[in-house]
């Protein structure tokens, strides 16, 4: 199994809602990532988890809250988002953080109204 | 400042070799060259990486110049499915994977 599965594929939420994006991998990878991608732009790194601990936060606003409940799961909790947060959110995993071969999911497309 | 420079877009005829250049003139001795691609509406896909030597796998070949200041990704027989944005990334081990603007490759039938 070489898949990274992201749910939901599409999410529409209001600015006062609380929602979560989920990511799952069963490759035994110990590093997991969240990237954000706006239309026609490259993916931007948000967070990195290594061995279930947050190792990198790229100065992401606190309305985005990551969580890594176990080595296979990665969540991104969303609260009080702004319309400009509408984007494709990509999850990725790698064997460990030293490895540059990342496996990406297909993303969750978020629209904030 | 961007560590790599790539053409904004390129065309290639189907069945021909697609040669995608990347300049990384400030690369340091311990930085690897990685290539990813992103097909429309999909997540990025790892293609290949190298340090000094040329590398080949089932997807592509990576040619790195002797001075390591540039590299070329070669897709030997391009198909329409190879239409994508191709990202060249330089990175030391234990560092972030940071995407630049990439090259939009159009494969023409």
PDB file of C-alpha atoms in Angstrom:
ATOM      1  CA  UNK A   1       0.000   0.000   0.000  1.00  0.00           C
ATOM      2  CA  UNK A   2       1.708   3.181  -1.178  1.00  0.00           C
ATOM      3  CA  UNK A   3      -1.226   5.503  -0.718  1.00  0.00           C
ATOM      4  CA  UNK A   4      -1.817   8.549   1.361  1.00  0.00           C
ATOM      5  CA  UNK A   5      -5.550   8.946   1.833  1.00  0.00           C
ATOM      6  CA  UNK A   6      -7.106  12.322   2.563  1.00  0.00           C
ATOM      7  CA  UNK A   7     -10.667  13.009   3.616  1.00  0.00           C
ATOM      8  CA  UNK A   8     -12.824  14.783   2.791  1.00  0.00           C
ATOM      9  CA  UNK A   9     -11.946  15.534  -0.836  1.00  0.00           C
ATOM     10  CA  UNK A  10     -14.044  18.688  -0.731  1.00  0.00           C
ATOM     11  CA  UNK A  11     -15.110  20.818   2.211  1.00  0.00           C
ATOM     12  CA  UNK A  12     -17.158  24.000   2.350  1.00  0.00           C
ATOM     13  CA  UNK A  13     -17.296  25.806   5.667  1.00  0.00           C
ATOM     14  CA  UNK A  14     -18.354  29.102   7.120  1.00  0.00           C
ATOM     15  CA  UNK A  15     -16.010  31.394   8.998  1.00  0.00           C
ATOM     16  CA  UNK A  16     -17.483  30.371  12.347  1.00  0.00           C
ATOM     17  CA  UNK A  17     -17.383  26.621  11.751  1.00  0.00           C
ATOM     18  CA  UNK A  18     -15.001  24.076  13.215  1.00  0.00           C
ATOM     19  CA  UNK A  19     -13.976  21.280  10.879  1.00  0.00           C
ATOM     20  CA  UNK A  20     -11.096  18.833  10.459  1.00  0.00           C
ATOM     21  CA  UNK A  21      -9.115  17.414   7.575  1.00  0.00           C
ATOM     22  CA  UNK A  22      -7.828  13.876   7.939  1.00  0.00           C
ATOM     23  CA  UNK A  23      -4.862  12.066   6.444  1.00  0.00           C
ATOM     24  CA  UNK A  24      -3.904   8.404   6.748  1.00  0.00           C
ATOM     25  CA  UNK A  25      -0.994   6.282   5.560  1.00  0.00           C
ATOM     26  CA  UNK A  26      -0.124   2.656   6.176  1.00  0.00           C
ATOM     27  CA  UNK A  27       3.403   2.599   4.795  1.00  0.00           C
ATOM     28  CA  UNK A  28       5.043   2.745   8.215  1.00  0.00           C
ATOM     29  CA  UNK A  29       6.291   6.253   7.496  1.00  0.00           C
ATOM     30  CA  UNK A  30       7.398   8.283  10.513  1.00  0.00           C
ATOM     31  CA  UNK A  31       7.266  11.771   9.010  1.00  0.00           C
ATOM     32  CA  UNK A  32       4.048  13.467   7.923  1.00  0.00           C
ATOM     33  CA  UNK A  33       3.434  16.862   6.387  1.00  0.00           C
ATOM     34  CA  UNK A  34       0.747  19.417   5.661  1.00  0.00           C
ATOM     35  CA  UNK A  35       1.106  21.675   2.634  1.00  0.00           C
ATOM     36  CA  UNK A  36      -1.255  24.396   1.399  1.00  0.00           C
ATOM     37  CA  UNK A  37      -1.645  25.169  -2.307  1.00  0.00           C
ATOM     38  CA  UNK A  38      -3.444  28.135  -3.789  1.00  0.00           C
ATOM     39  CA  UNK A  39      -4.540  28.087  -7.422  1.00  0.00           C
ATOM     40  CA  UNK A  40      -1.663  28.237  -9.912  1.00  0.00           C
ATOM     41  CA  UNK A  41       0.912  28.434  -7.083  1.00  0.00           C
ATOM     42  CA  UNK A  42       3.359  25.838  -5.770  1.00  0.00           C
ATOM     43  CA  UNK A  43       2.588  23.948  -2.560  1.00  0.00           C
ATOM     44  CA  UNK A  44       3.664  25.761   0.615  1.00  0.00           C
ATOM     45  CA  UNK A  45       4.850  23.842   3.657  1.00  0.00           C
ATOM     46  CA  UNK A  46       2.744  24.339   6.786  1.00  0.00           C
ATOM     47  CA  UNK A  47       3.688  21.661   9.334  1.00  0.00           C
ATOM     48  CA  UNK A  48       5.995  18.686   9.720  1.00  0.00           C
ATOM     49  CA  UNK A  49       5.568  15.861  12.208  1.00  0.00           C
ATOM     50  CA  UNK A  50       8.462  13.547  12.885  1.00  0.00           C
ATOM     51  CA  UNK A  51       7.855  10.467  15.031  1.00  0.00           C
ATOM     52  CA  UNK A  52       4.496  11.932  16.043  1.00  0.00           C
ATOM     53  CA  UNK A  53       6.007  15.144  17.358  1.00  0.00           C
ATOM     54  CA  UNK A  54       5.567  18.528  15.724  1.00  0.00           C
ATOM     55  CA  UNK A  55       9.003  19.481  14.431  1.00  0.00           C
ATOM     56  CA  UNK A  56       8.236  22.339  12.039  1.00  0.00           C
ATOM     57  CA  UNK A  57       5.545  25.013  12.110  1.00  0.00           C
ATOM     58  CA  UNK A  58       6.048  27.480   9.276  1.00  0.00           C
ATOM     59  CA  UNK A  59       4.503  30.363  11.240  1.00  0.00           C
ATOM     60  CA  UNK A  60       1.025  29.131  10.436  1.00  0.00           C
ATOM     61  CA  UNK A  61      -1.849  31.074  12.082  1.00  0.00           C
ATOM     62  CA  UNK A  62      -3.330  29.393  15.142  1.00  0.00           C
ATOM     63  CA  UNK A  63      -6.671  28.939  13.400  1.00  0.00           C
ATOM     64  CA  UNK A  64      -4.942  25.905  11.859  1.00  0.00           C
ATOM     65  CA  UNK A  65      -4.187  23.276  14.499  1.00  0.00           C
ATOM     66  CA  UNK A  66      -2.396  20.063  13.520  1.00  0.00           C
ATOM     67  CA  UNK A  67      -2.617  16.814  15.433  1.00  0.00           C
ATOM     68  CA  UNK A  68      -0.852  13.491  15.015  1.00  0.00           C
ATOM     69  CA  UNK A  69      -2.779  10.917  17.116  1.00  0.00           C
ATOM     70  CA  UNK A  70      -0.555   8.049  16.003  1.00  0.00           C
ATOM     71  CA  UNK A  71       2.060   7.240  13.403  1.00  0.00           C
ATOM     72  CA  UNK A  72      -0.545   6.539  10.706  1.00  0.00           C
ATOM     73  CA  UNK A  73      -2.848   9.512  11.167  1.00  0.00           C
ATOM     74  CA  UNK A  74      -2.541  13.247  10.739  1.00  0.00           C
ATOM     75  CA  UNK A  75      -5.319  15.736  11.302  1.00  0.00           C
ATOM     76  CA  UNK A  76      -5.641  19.426  10.578  1.00  0.00           C
ATOM     77  CA  UNK A  77      -8.235  21.139  12.746  1.00  0.00           C
ATOM     78  CA  UNK A  78      -9.769  24.281  11.288  1.00  0.00           C
ATOM     79  CA  UNK A  79     -11.467  27.030  13.262  1.00  0.00           C
ATOM     80  CA  UNK A  80     -12.477  30.594  12.474  1.00  0.00           C
ATOM     81  CA  UNK A  81     -10.964  30.493   9.014  1.00  0.00           C
ATOM     82  CA  UNK A  82     -11.003  33.351   6.545  1.00  0.00           C
ATOM     83  CA  UNK A  83     -12.041  33.245   2.879  1.00  0.00           C
ATOM     84  CA  UNK A  84      -8.368  33.639   1.896  1.00  0.00           C
ATOM     85  CA  UNK A  85      -7.701  30.264   3.547  1.00  0.00           C
ATOM     86  CA  UNK A  86      -9.588  28.612   0.707  1.00  0.00           C
ATOM     87  CA  UNK A  87      -7.059  26.320  -0.958  1.00  0.00           C
ATOM     88  CA  UNK A  88      -6.044  22.745  -1.658  1.00  0.00           C
ATOM     89  CA  UNK A  89      -4.577  21.171   1.486  1.00  0.00           C
ATOM     90  CA  UNK A  90      -2.113  18.408   0.760  1.00  0.00           C
ATOM     91  CA  UNK A  91      -0.900  15.759   3.162  1.00  0.00           C
ATOM     92  CA  UNK A  92       2.317  13.858   2.578  1.00  0.00           C
ATOM     93  CA  UNK A  93       4.411  11.248   4.312  1.00  0.00           C
ATOM     94  CA  UNK A  94       7.967   9.978   4.073  1.00  0.00           C
ATOM     95  CA  UNK A  95       9.929   7.161   5.635  1.00  0.00           C
ATOM     96  CA  UNK A  96      11.506   9.689   7.948  1.00  0.00           C
ATOM     97  CA  UNK A  97      12.326  13.376   7.838  1.00  0.00           C
ATOM     98  CA  UNK A  98      15.781  12.807   6.370  1.00  0.00           C
ATOM     99  CA  UNK A  99      14.202  11.170   3.328  1.00  0.00           C
ATOM    100  CA  UNK A 100      13.237  13.586   0.588  1.00  0.00           C
ATOM    101  CA  UNK A 101      10.923  11.152  -1.164  1.00  0.00           C
ATOM    102  CA  UNK A 102       7.501  12.346  -0.096  1.00  0.00           C
ATOM    103  CA  UNK A 103       4.287  10.529  -0.931  1.00  0.00           C
ATOM    104  CA  UNK A 104       1.384  12.936  -1.362  1.00  0.00           C
ATOM    105  CA  UNK A 105      -2.328  12.457  -1.084  1.00  0.00           C
ATOM    106  CA  UNK A 106      -4.695  13.971  -3.629  1.00  0.00           C
ATOM    107  CA  UNK A 107      -5.612  16.781  -1.297  1.00  0.00           C
ATOM    108  CA  UNK A 108      -8.668  18.252   0.365  1.00  0.00           C
ATOM    109  CA  UNK A 109     -10.117  21.247  -1.444  1.00  0.00           C
ATOM    110  CA  UNK A 110     -11.357  23.736   1.134  1.00  0.00           C
ATOM    111  CA  UNK A 111     -13.724  26.616   0.452  1.00  0.00           C
ATOM    112  CA  UNK A 112     -14.356  29.130   3.221  1.00  0.00           C
ATOM    113  CA  UNK A 113     -17.469  31.242   2.771  1.00  0.00           C
TER     114      UNK A 113
ATOM    115  CA  UNK B   1      15.793  33.848  -2.803  1.00  0.00           C
ATOM    116  CA  UNK B   2      14.931  30.841  -4.962  1.00  0.00           C
ATOM    117  CA  UNK B   3      17.604  28.156  -5.004  1.00  0.00           C
ATOM    118  CA  UNK B   4      16.582  26.966  -8.463  1.00  0.00           C
ATOM    119  CA  UNK B   5      15.619  28.555 -11.767  1.00  0.00           C
ATOM    120  CA  UNK B   6      13.402  26.775 -14.265  1.00  0.00           C
ATOM    121  CA  UNK B   7      11.702  27.870 -17.487  1.00  0.00           C
ATOM    122  CA  UNK B   8       8.088  28.815 -16.920  1.00  0.00           C
ATOM    123  CA  UNK B   9       6.780  26.497 -19.609  1.00  0.00           C
ATOM    124  CA  UNK B  10       7.897  24.067 -22.300  1.00  0.00           C
ATOM    125  CA  UNK B  11       6.313  22.069 -25.094  1.00  0.00           C
ATOM    126  CA  UNK B  12       7.306  18.600 -26.250  1.00  0.00           C
ATOM    127  CA  UNK B  13       5.865  16.375 -28.958  1.00  0.00           C
ATOM    128  CA  UNK B  14       4.381  13.093 -27.868  1.00  0.00           C
ATOM    129  CA  UNK B  15       6.846  10.234 -28.252  1.00  0.00           C
ATOM    130  CA  UNK B  16       9.882  12.501 -28.144  1.00  0.00           C
ATOM    131  CA  UNK B  17      12.242  12.950 -25.207  1.00  0.00           C
ATOM    132  CA  UNK B  18      11.337  15.813 -22.900  1.00  0.00           C
ATOM    133  CA  UNK B  19      14.389  17.581 -21.482  1.00  0.00           C
ATOM    134  CA  UNK B  20      13.624  19.863 -18.552  1.00  0.00           C
ATOM    135  CA  UNK B  21      16.486  22.112 -17.394  1.00  0.00           C
ATOM    136  CA  UNK B  22      17.127  23.464 -13.937  1.00  0.00           C
ATOM    137  CA  UNK B  23      19.764  25.942 -12.807  1.00  0.00           C
ATOM    138  CA  UNK B  24      21.052  25.742  -9.241  1.00  0.00           C
ATOM    139  CA  UNK B  25      24.241  27.749  -9.433  1.00  0.00           C
ATOM    140  CA  UNK B  26      24.524  28.259  -5.660  1.00  0.00           C
ATOM    141  CA  UNK B  27      24.127  24.594  -4.757  1.00  0.00           C
ATOM    142  CA  UNK B  28      26.337  23.437  -1.907  1.00  0.00           C
ATOM    143  CA  UNK B  29      28.272  20.187  -1.759  1.00  0.00           C
ATOM    144  CA  UNK B  30      25.790  18.394   0.471  1.00  0.00           C
ATOM    145  CA  UNK B  31      22.620  19.445  -1.345  1.00  0.00           C
ATOM    146  CA  UNK B  32      20.714  16.912  -3.385  1.00  0.00           C
ATOM    147  CA  UNK B  33      18.697  17.702  -6.506  1.00  0.00           C
ATOM    148  CA  UNK B  34      15.116  16.417  -6.368  1.00  0.00           C
ATOM    149  CA  UNK B  35      12.450  16.395  -9.045  1.00  0.00           C
ATOM    150  CA  UNK B  36       8.737  16.213  -8.441  1.00  0.00           C
ATOM    151  CA  UNK B  37       5.808  16.671 -10.771  1.00  0.00           C
ATOM    152  CA  UNK B  38       2.197  17.634 -10.235  1.00  0.00           C
ATOM    153  CA  UNK B  39      -0.452  16.541 -12.663  1.00  0.00           C
ATOM    154  CA  UNK B  40      -3.554  18.724 -12.658  1.00  0.00           C
ATOM    155  CA  UNK B  41      -5.817  18.133  -9.652  1.00  0.00           C
ATOM    156  CA  UNK B  42      -3.436  15.641  -8.086  1.00  0.00           C
ATOM    157  CA  UNK B  43      -0.841  15.805  -5.337  1.00  0.00           C
ATOM    158  CA  UNK B  44       2.833  16.131  -6.274  1.00  0.00           C
ATOM    159  CA  UNK B  45       4.653  12.948  -7.245  1.00  0.00           C
ATOM    160  CA  UNK B  46       8.304  12.216  -6.515  1.00  0.00           C
ATOM    161  CA  UNK B  47      10.275  11.420  -9.675  1.00  0.00           C
ATOM    162  CA  UNK B  48      13.981  11.114  -8.930  1.00  0.00           C
ATOM    163  CA  UNK B  49      16.874  12.631  -7.003  1.00  0.00           C
ATOM    164  CA  UNK B  50      20.667  12.725  -7.160  1.00  0.00           C
ATOM    165  CA  UNK B  51      23.766  14.229  -5.602  1.00  0.00           C
ATOM    166  CA  UNK B  52      26.609  14.072  -8.113  1.00  0.00           C
ATOM    167  CA  UNK B  53      26.121  11.102 -10.384  1.00  0.00           C
ATOM    168  CA  UNK B  54      23.538  10.739 -13.081  1.00  0.00           C
ATOM    169  CA  UNK B  55      20.547   8.704 -12.003  1.00  0.00           C
ATOM    170  CA  UNK B  56      17.920   6.692 -13.859  1.00  0.00           C
ATOM    171  CA  UNK B  57      14.751   4.988 -12.755  1.00  0.00           C
ATOM    172  CA  UNK B  58      11.611   3.700 -14.405  1.00  0.00           C
ATOM    173  CA  UNK B  59      10.199   7.201 -14.781  1.00  0.00           C
ATOM    174  CA  UNK B  60      13.102   9.389 -15.839  1.00  0.00           C
ATOM    175  CA  UNK B  61      16.808  10.142 -15.987  1.00  0.00           C
ATOM    176  CA  UNK B  62      18.578  12.898 -14.094  1.00  0.00           C
ATOM    177  CA  UNK B  63      21.707  14.398 -15.585  1.00  0.00           C
ATOM    178  CA  UNK B  64      23.748  16.624 -13.252  1.00  0.00           C
ATOM    179  CA  UNK B  65      26.603  18.683 -14.685  1.00  0.00           C
ATOM    180  CA  UNK B  66      30.086  18.092 -13.330  1.00  0.00           C
ATOM    181  CA  UNK B  67      30.117  21.445 -11.523  1.00  0.00           C
ATOM    182  CA  UNK B  68      26.617  20.639 -10.173  1.00  0.00           C
ATOM    183  CA  UNK B  69      25.343  24.077 -11.120  1.00  0.00           C
ATOM    184  CA  UNK B  70      22.619  22.725 -13.346  1.00  0.00           C
ATOM    185  CA  UNK B  71      20.717  19.564 -14.100  1.00  0.00           C
ATOM    186  CA  UNK B  72      18.323  18.145 -16.674  1.00  0.00           C
ATOM    187  CA  UNK B  73      15.405  15.828 -16.123  1.00  0.00           C
ATOM    188  CA  UNK B  74      14.792  13.599 -19.121  1.00  0.00           C
ATOM    189  CA  UNK B  75      11.507  11.841 -19.827  1.00  0.00           C
ATOM    190  CA  UNK B  76      12.642   9.483 -22.600  1.00  0.00           C
ATOM    191  CA  UNK B  77       9.365   8.980 -24.468  1.00  0.00           C
ATOM    192  CA  UNK B  78       6.860  11.613 -23.418  1.00  0.00           C
ATOM    193  CA  UNK B  79       3.165  10.756 -23.419  1.00  0.00           C
ATOM    194  CA  UNK B  80       0.118  12.960 -22.943  1.00  0.00           C
ATOM    195  CA  UNK B  81      -0.006  11.720 -19.337  1.00  0.00           C
ATOM    196  CA  UNK B  82       3.307  13.490 -18.706  1.00  0.00           C
ATOM    197  CA  UNK B  83       1.644  16.894 -19.049  1.00  0.00           C
ATOM    198  CA  UNK B  84       2.253  18.420 -15.615  1.00  0.00           C
ATOM    199  CA  UNK B  85       4.165  21.026 -13.625  1.00  0.00           C
ATOM    200  CA  UNK B  86       7.696  19.803 -12.929  1.00  0.00           C
ATOM    201  CA  UNK B  87       9.510  21.056  -9.842  1.00  0.00           C
ATOM    202  CA  UNK B  88      13.275  21.034  -9.358  1.00  0.00           C
ATOM    203  CA  UNK B  89      14.262  21.265  -5.683  1.00  0.00           C
ATOM    204  CA  UNK B  90      17.650  21.383  -3.973  1.00  0.00           C
ATOM    205  CA  UNK B  91      17.828  20.142  -0.435  1.00  0.00           C
ATOM    206  CA  UNK B  92      20.222  18.832   2.177  1.00  0.00           C
ATOM    207  CA  UNK B  93      19.168  15.743   4.078  1.00  0.00           C
ATOM    208  CA  UNK B  94      17.055  16.652   7.104  1.00  0.00           C
ATOM    209  CA  UNK B  95      15.791  19.800   5.432  1.00  0.00           C
ATOM    210  CA  UNK B  96      12.403  20.868   4.159  1.00  0.00           C
ATOM    211  CA  UNK B  97      11.080  20.107   0.690  1.00  0.00           C
ATOM    212  CA  UNK B  98      10.294  23.586  -0.627  1.00  0.00           C
ATOM    213  CA  UNK B  99       8.597  23.908  -4.013  1.00  0.00           C
ATOM    214  CA  UNK B 100       9.483  26.702  -6.417  1.00  0.00           C
ATOM    215  CA  UNK B 101       7.434  27.846  -9.393  1.00  0.00           C
ATOM    216  CA  UNK B 102       8.326  24.858 -11.588  1.00  0.00           C
ATOM    217  CA  UNK B 103       8.031  24.290 -15.329  1.00  0.00           C
ATOM    218  CA  UNK B 104       4.673  23.683 -16.932  1.00  0.00           C
ATOM    219  CA  UNK B 105       5.302  20.940 -19.504  1.00  0.00           C
ATOM    220  CA  UNK B 106       2.789  20.522 -22.316  1.00  0.00           C
ATOM    221  CA  UNK B 107       2.967  17.305 -24.305  1.00  0.00           C
ATOM    222  CA  UNK B 108       1.573  17.917 -27.771  1.00  0.00           C
ATOM    223  CA  UNK B 109      -0.226  15.149 -29.679  1.00  0.00           C
TER     224      UNK B 109
END
